[in-house]
Structure formats: structure tokens, C-alpha cells
mmCIF file of C-alpha atoms in Angstrom:
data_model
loop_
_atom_site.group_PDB
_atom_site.id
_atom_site.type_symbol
_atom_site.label_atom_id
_atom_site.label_comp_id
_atom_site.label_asym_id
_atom_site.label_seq_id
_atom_site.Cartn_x
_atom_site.Cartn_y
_atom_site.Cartn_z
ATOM 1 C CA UNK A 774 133.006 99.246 180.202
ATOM 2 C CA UNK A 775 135.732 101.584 178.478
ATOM 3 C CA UNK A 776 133.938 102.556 175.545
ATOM 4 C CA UNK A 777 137.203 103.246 173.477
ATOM 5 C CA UNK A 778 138.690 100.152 174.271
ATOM 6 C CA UNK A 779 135.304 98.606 173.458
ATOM 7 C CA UNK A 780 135.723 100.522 170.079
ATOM 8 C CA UNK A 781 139.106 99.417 169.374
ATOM 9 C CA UNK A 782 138.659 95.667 170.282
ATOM 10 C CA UNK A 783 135.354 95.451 167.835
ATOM 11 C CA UNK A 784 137.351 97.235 165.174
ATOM 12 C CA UNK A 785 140.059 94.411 166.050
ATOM 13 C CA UNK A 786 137.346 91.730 165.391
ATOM 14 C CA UNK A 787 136.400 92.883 162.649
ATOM 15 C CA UNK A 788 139.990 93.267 160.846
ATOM 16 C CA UNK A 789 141.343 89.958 162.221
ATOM 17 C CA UNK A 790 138.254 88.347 161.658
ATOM 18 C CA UNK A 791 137.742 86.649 164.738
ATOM 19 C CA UNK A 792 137.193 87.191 168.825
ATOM 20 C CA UNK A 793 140.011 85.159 169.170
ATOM 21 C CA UNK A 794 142.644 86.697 167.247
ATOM 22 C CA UNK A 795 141.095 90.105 168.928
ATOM 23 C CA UNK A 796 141.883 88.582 172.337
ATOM 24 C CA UNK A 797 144.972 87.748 171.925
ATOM 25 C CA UNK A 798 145.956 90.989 170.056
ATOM 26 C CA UNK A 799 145.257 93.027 173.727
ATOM 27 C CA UNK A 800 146.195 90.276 175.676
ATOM 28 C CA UNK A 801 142.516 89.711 176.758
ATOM 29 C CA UNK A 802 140.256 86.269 177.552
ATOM 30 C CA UNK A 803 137.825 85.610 174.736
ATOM 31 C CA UNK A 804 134.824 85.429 176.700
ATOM 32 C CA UNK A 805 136.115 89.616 178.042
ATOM 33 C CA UNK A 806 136.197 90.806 173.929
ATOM 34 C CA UNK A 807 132.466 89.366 174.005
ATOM 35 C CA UNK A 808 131.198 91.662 177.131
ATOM 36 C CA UNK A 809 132.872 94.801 175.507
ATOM 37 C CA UNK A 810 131.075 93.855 172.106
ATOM 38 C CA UNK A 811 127.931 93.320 173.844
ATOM 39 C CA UNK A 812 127.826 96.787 175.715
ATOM 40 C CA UNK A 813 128.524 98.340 172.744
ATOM 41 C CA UNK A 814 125.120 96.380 171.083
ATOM 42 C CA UNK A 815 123.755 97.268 174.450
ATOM 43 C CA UNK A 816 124.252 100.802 174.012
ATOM 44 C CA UNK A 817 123.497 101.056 170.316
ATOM 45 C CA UNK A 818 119.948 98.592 171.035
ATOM 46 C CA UNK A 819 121.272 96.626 167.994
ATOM 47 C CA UNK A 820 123.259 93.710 167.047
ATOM 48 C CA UNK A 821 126.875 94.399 165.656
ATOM 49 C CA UNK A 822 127.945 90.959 164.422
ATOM 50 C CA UNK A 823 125.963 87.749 163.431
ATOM 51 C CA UNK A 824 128.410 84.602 164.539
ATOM 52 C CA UNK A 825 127.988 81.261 163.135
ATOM 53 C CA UNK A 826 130.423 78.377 164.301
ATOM 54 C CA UNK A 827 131.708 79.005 160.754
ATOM 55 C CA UNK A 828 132.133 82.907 160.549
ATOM 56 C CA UNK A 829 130.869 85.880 161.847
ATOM 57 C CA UNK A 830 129.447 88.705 159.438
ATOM 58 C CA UNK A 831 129.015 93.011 159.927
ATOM 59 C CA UNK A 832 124.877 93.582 160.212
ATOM 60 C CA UNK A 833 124.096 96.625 158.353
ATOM 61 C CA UNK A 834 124.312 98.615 161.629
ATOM 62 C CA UNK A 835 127.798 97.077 162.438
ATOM 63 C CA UNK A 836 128.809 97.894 158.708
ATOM 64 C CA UNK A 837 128.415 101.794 159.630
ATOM 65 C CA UNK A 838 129.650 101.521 163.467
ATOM 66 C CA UNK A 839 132.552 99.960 161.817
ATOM 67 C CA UNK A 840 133.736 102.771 159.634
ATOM 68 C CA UNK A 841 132.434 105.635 162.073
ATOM 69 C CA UNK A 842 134.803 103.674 164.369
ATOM 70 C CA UNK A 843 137.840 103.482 162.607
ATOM 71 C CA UNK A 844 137.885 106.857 161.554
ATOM 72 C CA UNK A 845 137.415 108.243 165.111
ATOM 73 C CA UNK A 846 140.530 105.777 166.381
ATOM 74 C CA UNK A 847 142.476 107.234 163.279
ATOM 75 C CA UNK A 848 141.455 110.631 164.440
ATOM 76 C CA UNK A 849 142.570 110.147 168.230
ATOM 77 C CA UNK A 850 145.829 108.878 166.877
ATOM 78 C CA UNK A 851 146.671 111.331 164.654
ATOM 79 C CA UNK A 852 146.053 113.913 167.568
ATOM 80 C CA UNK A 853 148.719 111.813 170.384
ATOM 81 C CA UNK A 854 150.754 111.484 167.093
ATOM 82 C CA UNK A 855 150.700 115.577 166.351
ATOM 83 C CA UNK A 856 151.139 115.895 170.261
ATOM 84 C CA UNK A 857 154.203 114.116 170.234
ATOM 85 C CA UNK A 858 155.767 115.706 167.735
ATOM 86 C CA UNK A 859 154.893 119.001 169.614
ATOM 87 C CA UNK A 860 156.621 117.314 172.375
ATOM 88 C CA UNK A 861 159.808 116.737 170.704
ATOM 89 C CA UNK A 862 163.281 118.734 171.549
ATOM 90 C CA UNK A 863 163.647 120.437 168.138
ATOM 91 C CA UNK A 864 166.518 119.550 166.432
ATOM 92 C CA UNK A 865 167.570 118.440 162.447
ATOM 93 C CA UNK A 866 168.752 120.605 159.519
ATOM 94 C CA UNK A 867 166.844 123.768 158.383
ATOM 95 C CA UNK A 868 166.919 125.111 154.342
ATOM 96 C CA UNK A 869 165.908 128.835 154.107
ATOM 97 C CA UNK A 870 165.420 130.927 151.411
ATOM 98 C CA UNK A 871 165.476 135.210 151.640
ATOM 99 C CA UNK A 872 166.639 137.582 148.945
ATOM 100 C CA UNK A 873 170.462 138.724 149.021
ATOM 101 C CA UNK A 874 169.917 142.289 150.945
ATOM 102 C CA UNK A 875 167.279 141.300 153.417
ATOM 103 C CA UNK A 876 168.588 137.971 154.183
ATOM 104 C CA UNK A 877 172.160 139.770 154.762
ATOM 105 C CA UNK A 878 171.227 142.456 156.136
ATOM 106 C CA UNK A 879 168.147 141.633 158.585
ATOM 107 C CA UNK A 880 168.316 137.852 158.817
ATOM 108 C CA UNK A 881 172.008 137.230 159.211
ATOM 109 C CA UNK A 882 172.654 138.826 162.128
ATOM 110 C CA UNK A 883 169.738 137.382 164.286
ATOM 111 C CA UNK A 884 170.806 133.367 163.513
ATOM 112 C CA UNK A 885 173.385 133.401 165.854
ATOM 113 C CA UNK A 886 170.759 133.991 168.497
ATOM 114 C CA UNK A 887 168.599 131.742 167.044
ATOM 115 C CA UNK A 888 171.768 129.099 166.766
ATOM 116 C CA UNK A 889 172.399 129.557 170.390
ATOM 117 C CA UNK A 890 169.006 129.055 171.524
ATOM 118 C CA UNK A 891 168.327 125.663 169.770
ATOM 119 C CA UNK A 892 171.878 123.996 169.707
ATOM 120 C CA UNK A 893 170.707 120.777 167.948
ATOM 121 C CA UNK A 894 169.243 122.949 164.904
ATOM 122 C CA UNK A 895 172.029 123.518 162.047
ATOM 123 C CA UNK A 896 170.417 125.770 159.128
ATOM 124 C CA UNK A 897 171.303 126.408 155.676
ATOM 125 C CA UNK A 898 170.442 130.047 154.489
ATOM 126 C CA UNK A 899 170.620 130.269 150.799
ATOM 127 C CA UNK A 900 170.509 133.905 149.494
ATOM 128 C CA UNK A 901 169.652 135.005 145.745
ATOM 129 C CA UNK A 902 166.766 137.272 144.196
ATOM 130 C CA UNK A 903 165.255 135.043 141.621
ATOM 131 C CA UNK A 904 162.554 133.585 142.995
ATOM 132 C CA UNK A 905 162.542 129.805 143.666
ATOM 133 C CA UNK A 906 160.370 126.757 143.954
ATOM 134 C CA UNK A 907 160.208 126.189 147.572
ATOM 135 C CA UNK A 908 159.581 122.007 146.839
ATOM 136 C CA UNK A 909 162.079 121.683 144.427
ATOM 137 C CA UNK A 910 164.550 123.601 146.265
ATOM 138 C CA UNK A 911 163.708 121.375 149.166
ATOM 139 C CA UNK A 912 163.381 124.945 151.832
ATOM 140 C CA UNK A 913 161.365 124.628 154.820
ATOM 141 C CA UNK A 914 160.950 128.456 154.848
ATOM 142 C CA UNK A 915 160.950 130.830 152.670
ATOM 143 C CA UNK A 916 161.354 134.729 152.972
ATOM 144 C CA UNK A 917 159.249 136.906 150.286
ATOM 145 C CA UNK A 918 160.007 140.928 149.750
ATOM 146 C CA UNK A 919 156.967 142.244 147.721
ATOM 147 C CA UNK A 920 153.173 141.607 146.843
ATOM 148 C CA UNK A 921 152.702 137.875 147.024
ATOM 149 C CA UNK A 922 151.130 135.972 144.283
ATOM 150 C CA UNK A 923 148.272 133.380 145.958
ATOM 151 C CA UNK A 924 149.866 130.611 147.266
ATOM 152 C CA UNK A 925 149.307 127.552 149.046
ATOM 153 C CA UNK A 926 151.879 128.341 151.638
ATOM 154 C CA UNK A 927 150.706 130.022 155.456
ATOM 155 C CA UNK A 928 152.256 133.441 154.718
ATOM 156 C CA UNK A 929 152.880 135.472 158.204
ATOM 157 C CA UNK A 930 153.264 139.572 158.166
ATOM 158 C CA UNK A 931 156.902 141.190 158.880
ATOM 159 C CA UNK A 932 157.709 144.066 159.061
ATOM 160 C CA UNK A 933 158.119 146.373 155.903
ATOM 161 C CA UNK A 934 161.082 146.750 153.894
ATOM 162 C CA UNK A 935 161.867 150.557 154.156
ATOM 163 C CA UNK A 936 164.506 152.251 151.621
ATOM 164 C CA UNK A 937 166.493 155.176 151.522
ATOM 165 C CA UNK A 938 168.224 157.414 148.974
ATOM 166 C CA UNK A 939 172.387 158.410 150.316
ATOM 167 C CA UNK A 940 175.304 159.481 149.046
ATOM 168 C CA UNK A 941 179.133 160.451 149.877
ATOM 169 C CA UNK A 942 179.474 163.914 152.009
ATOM 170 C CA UNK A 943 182.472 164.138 149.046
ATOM 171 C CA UNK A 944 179.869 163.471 146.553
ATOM 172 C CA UNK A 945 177.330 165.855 147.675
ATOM 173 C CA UNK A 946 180.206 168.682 148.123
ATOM 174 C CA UNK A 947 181.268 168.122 144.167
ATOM 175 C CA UNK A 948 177.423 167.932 142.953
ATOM 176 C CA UNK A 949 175.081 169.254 145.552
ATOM 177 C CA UNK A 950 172.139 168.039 147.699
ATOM 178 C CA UNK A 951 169.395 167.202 145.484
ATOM 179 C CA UNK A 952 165.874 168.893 147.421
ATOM 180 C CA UNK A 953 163.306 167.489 145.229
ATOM 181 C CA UNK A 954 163.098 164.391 142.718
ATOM 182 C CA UNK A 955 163.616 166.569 139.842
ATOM 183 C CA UNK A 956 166.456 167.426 140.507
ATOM 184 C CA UNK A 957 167.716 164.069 140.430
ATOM 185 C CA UNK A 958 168.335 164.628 136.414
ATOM 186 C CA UNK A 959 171.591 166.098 137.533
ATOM 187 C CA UNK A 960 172.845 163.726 139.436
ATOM 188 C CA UNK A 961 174.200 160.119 138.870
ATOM 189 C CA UNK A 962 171.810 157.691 140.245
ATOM 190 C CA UNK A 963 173.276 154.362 140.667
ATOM 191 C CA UNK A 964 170.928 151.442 139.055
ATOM 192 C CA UNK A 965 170.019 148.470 140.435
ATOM 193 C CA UNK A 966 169.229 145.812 138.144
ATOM 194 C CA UNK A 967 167.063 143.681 140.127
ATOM 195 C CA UNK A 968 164.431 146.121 140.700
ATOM 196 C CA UNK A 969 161.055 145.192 139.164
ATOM 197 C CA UNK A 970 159.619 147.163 136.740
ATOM 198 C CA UNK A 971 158.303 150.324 137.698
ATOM 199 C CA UNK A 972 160.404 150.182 141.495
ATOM 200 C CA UNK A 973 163.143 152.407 142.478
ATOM 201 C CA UNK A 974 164.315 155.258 140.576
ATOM 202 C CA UNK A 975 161.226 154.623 137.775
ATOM 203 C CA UNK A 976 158.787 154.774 140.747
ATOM 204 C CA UNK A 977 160.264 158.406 141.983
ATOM 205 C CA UNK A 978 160.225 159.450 138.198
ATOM 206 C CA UNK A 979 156.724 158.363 137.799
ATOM 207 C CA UNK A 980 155.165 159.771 140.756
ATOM 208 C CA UNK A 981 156.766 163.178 141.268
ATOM 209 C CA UNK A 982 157.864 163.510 137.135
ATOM 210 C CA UNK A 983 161.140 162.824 137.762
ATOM 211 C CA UNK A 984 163.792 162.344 135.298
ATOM 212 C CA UNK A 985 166.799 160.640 137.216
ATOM 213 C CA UNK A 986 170.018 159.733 135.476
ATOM 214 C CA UNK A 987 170.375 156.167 135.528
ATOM 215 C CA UNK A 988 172.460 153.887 133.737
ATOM 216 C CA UNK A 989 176.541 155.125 133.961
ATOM 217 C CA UNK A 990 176.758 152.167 136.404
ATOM 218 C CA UNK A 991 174.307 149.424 136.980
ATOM 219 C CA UNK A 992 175.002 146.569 139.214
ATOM 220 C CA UNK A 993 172.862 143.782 140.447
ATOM 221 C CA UNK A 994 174.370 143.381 144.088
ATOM 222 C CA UNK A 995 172.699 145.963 146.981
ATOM 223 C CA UNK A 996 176.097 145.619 148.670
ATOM 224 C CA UNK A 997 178.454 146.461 145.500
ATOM 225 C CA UNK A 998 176.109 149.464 145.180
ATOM 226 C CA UNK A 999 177.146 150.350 148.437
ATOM 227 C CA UNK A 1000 180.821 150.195 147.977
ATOM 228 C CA UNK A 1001 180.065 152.335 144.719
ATOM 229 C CA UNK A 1002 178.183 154.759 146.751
ATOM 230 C CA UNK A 1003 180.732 155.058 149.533
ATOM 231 C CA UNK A 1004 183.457 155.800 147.296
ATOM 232 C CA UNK A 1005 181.392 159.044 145.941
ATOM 233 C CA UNK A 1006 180.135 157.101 142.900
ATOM 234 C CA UNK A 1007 176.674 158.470 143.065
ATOM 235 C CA UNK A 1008 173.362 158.143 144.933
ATOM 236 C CA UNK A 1009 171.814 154.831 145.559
ATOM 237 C CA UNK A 1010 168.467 154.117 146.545
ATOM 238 C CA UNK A 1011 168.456 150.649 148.578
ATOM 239 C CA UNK A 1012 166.899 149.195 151.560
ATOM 240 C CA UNK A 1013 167.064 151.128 154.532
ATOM 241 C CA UNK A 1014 168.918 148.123 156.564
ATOM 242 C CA UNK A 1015 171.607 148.038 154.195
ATOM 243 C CA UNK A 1016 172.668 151.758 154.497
ATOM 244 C CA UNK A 1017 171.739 152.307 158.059
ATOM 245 C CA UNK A 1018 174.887 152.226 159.920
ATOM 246 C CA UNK A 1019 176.966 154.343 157.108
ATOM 247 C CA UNK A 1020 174.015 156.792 157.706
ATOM 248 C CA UNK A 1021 174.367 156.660 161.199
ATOM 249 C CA UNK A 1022 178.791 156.841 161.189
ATOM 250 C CA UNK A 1023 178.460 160.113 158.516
ATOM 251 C CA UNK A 1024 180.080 157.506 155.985
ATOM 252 C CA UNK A 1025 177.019 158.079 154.045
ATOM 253 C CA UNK A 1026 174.160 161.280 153.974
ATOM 254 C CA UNK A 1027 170.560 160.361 153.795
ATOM 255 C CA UNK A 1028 168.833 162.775 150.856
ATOM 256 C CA UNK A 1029 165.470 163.421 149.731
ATOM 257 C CA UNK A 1030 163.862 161.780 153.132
ATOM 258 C CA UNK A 1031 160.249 162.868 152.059
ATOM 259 C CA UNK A 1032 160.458 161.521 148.414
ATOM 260 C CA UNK A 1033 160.944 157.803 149.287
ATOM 261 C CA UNK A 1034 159.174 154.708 147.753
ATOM 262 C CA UNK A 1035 156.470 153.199 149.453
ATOM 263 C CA UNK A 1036 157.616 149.910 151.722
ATOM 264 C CA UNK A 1037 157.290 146.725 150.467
ATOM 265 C CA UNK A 1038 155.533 144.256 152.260
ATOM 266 C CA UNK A 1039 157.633 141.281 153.782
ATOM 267 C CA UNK A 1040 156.439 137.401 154.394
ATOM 268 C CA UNK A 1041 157.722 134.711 155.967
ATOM 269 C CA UNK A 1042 155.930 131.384 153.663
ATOM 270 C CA UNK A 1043 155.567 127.865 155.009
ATOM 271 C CA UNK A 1044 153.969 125.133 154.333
ATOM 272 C CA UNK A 1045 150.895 124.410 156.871
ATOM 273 C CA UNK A 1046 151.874 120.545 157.483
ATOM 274 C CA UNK A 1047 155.415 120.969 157.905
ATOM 275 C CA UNK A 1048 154.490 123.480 161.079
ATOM 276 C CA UNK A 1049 154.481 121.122 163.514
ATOM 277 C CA UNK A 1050 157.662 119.844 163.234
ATOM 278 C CA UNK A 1051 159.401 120.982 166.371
ATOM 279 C CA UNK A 1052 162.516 122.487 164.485
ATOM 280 C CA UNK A 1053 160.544 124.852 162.139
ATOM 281 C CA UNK A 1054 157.933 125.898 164.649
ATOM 282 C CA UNK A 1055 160.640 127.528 166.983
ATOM 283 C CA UNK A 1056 161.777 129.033 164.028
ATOM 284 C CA UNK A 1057 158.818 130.488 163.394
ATOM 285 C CA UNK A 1058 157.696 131.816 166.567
ATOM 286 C CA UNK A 1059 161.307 133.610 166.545
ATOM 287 C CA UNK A 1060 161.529 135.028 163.434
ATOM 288 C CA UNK A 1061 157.480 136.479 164.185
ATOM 289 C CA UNK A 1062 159.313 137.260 167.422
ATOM 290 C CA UNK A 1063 161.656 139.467 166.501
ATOM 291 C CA UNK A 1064 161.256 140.664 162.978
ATOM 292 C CA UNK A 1065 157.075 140.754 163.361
ATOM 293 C CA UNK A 1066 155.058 143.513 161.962
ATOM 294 C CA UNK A 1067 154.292 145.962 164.728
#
């Protein structure tokens, strides 16, 4: 005898209350639902059922073979259930959340890859630096710059979020190249208002005693800074990603390499059950893919 299919048909005479109803549920004779049920009482060397021309009733063995059943046939199909999910051509809509500057400046440009890849995904990147609610904003995936507060969200490693300090070559010609921190108190330092307190130019001016001169212009977009530091505004101290290719074109002059801040650590959150679903799995495995900490 199939033991599962002797499981499932007991667990069927049980729920519908009779070997009838059983039989005809899997399209079985009555007298083949009694041979399954008396294998199983074979194999367990105890009676499952007591049947009366009235009613049949659980023994105290078939009570617990009853639920230790039904929770293994839940278990199997939750498994072909998960499998065929897995199995699924990922498609549907997408809502992700990243900051302004990395999702700009490092996410951006690696969607149209991911676009072309999965052609029945469309995606929704939404782009601010307040931190959101990932349920109420509805986001599959969320992308974290910083120290992470304990969450119940799978939280996978990227890799760090670098800065750098540049300026104008005109800039530098009118006020000099600043060769240590201190010096900095000579020099207009553009401020960015989203930094936490203690980052940025407070985190130079704490660790090397520093006394930069913030505040003439203070803006809370990485990019206007970057305008503002192009046209010889002053130096700005933003994520490495945002001021690479200036850097690398002489539009901009990297200063003070030695004297950066730290890196800040970079996650990409999800919720564990949503995983599975084929259309934020591939997402994940690309992003990890190419933006994964080395």
C-alpha cells in the first residue's frame, strides 16, 4: 500500500465522516479506502476507527495519528506549493526604496540591465532620505546606508559607501589645496543637511580637531552640492559614486585623500516570506550579484 495515500484517505474519513464520502472524494471503491485503513492499523498494531452501522469514532490512538497526519500532508503541501512558486517565470510590479545619492548614483544605472533581463518585471524605485516604513509604504525591498537598527527584515551585506572630499581646479587656484583637516577652517566647506549627527565635516573636526567652515551654503540634495561644487562654490564631502566621474574628467580635484570618513555600511532589507516570490528573488540574487560586498 502507498502509505501517503493511505494517510490522506484516513484523514479524508475522518473529515467527511464516512468511508463513503472518502471513496468517492479519490474516486476509489469503498471496500479499497478499508484495505488502506487497515494497513495503516496493521502497521501501527492498533485500531484507528471504531465503526458502528450508526457512526464511526477516532480511538485514542487514531485521535493522535489523526493530527500527526494532517500536519505532515500540510507540510508536504506547503513544500510542492513553495516549489511552484520557485518554478514560476518571475514577473509583476516591484516597489523599492534607496536613499537619493545611492539609489541615483549606484542603483540607477544597473536597472536597465536588470529590466532587460526579466522583461515581465516593471519596478518602481522611490528615492528620499527619511527613512520609511517598509509595510506601510508597501516596498518589497528596501536599501539601508548606515548602522541598522534590529529588524525583522533578512538584511544582506553590500558593499560600503565610500566618500570623498573635491573641489573646482578654479577653486583650489583662488584658495589653495587644503593638506590636513585643519586647514579646512579656511576654506568653505559646503554642508549637507542630511548628514546625521556627528557624520561628515563634524566627524573630520572631531577626529583630527578640525575646525571646518560650514554653513555659507547648506543644501539637502548630494547632487545640488555637486553643481555648487563644480561651479567653484567650495569643497564638498559626498559619496564617492557621486563625484567619481568629475574626478576622473579633471571637472573636479580629489583633496585630503588620507583624511576621509570611515565607510558606511550598506544593506539590502527584505522580508524572509516574501523571498520566494519569483520576481523579488531574481532581484535579489542580482543586486548581491553585482553590488555584493567583496
Amino acid at each position: 500500500m502507498d502509505r501517503l495515500l493511505s494517510m490522506e484517505l484516513f484523514v479524508a474519513v475522518v473529515d467527511k465522516g464516512s468511508f463513503t464520502a472518502a471513496a468517492e472524494a479519490f474516486r476509489l471503491s469503498q471496500p479499497m479506502v478499508g484495505k488502506h485503513i487497515a494497513a495503516l492499523e496493521a502497521r501501527l498494531g492498533g485500531k484507528l476507527l471504531v465503526r458502528t452501522t450508526r457512526r464511526q469514532q477516532l480511538t485514542e490512538l487514531g485521535a493522535l495519528y489523526f493530527q500527526r497526519c494532517k500536519a505532515i500532508l500540510a507540510d508536504i503541501q506547503s513544500a510542492e506549493d513553495g516549489l511552484a512558486i520557485l518554478q514560476q517565470q518571475p514577473k509583476g510590479h516591484l516597489r523599492v526604496n534607496a536613499s537619493v545619492v545611492f539609489g541615483a548614483c549606484r542603483l540607477a544605472p544597473l536597472l536597465g540591465e536588470f529590466m532587460a533581463r526579466y522583461p515581465d518585471i516593471s519596478l518602481q524605485l522611490s528615492l528620499e532620505d527619511e527613512l520609511v516604513d517598509p509595510v506601510i509604504g508597501g516596498y518589497d525591498a528596501l536599501f539601508r546606508v548606515g548602522h541598522l537598527q534590529d529588524s525583522s527584515m533578512v538584511a544582506r551585506p553590500l558593499q560600503p559607501y565610500c566618500f570623498m572630499i573635491a573641489a573646482s581646479p578654479d577653486y583650489l587656484a583662488r584658495r589653495g589645496v587644503p593638506q590636513h583637516p585643519v586647514d579646512l577652517a579656511d576654506h568653505d566647506c559646503l554642508g549637507f543637511s542630511n548628514w546625521r549627527k556627528g557624520d561628515g565635516w563634524e566627524q573630520l573636526a572631531h577626529t583630527y580637531g578640525a575646525s571646518p567652515r560650514v554653513g555659507r551654503i547648506d543644501c539637502n540634495h548630494g547632487q545640488a552640492l555637486r553643481e555648487l561644487a563644480l561651479a567653484g562654490s567650495g569643497l564638498v564631502l559626498l559619496a564617492e559614486a557621486l563625484l567619481r566621474q568629475d574626478i576622473a574628467t579633471g571637472r573636479l580635484v580629489e583633496v585630503l585623500p588620507g583624511f576621509l570618513p570611515p565607510p558606511k555600511p550598506v544593506h539590502l532589507l527584505y522580508f524572509p516570506d516574501r523571498h520566494q516570490l519569483p520576481k523579488l528573488r531574481v532581484f535579489v540574487d542580482f543586486i548581491v550579484e553585482r553590488l555584493g560586498a567583496l
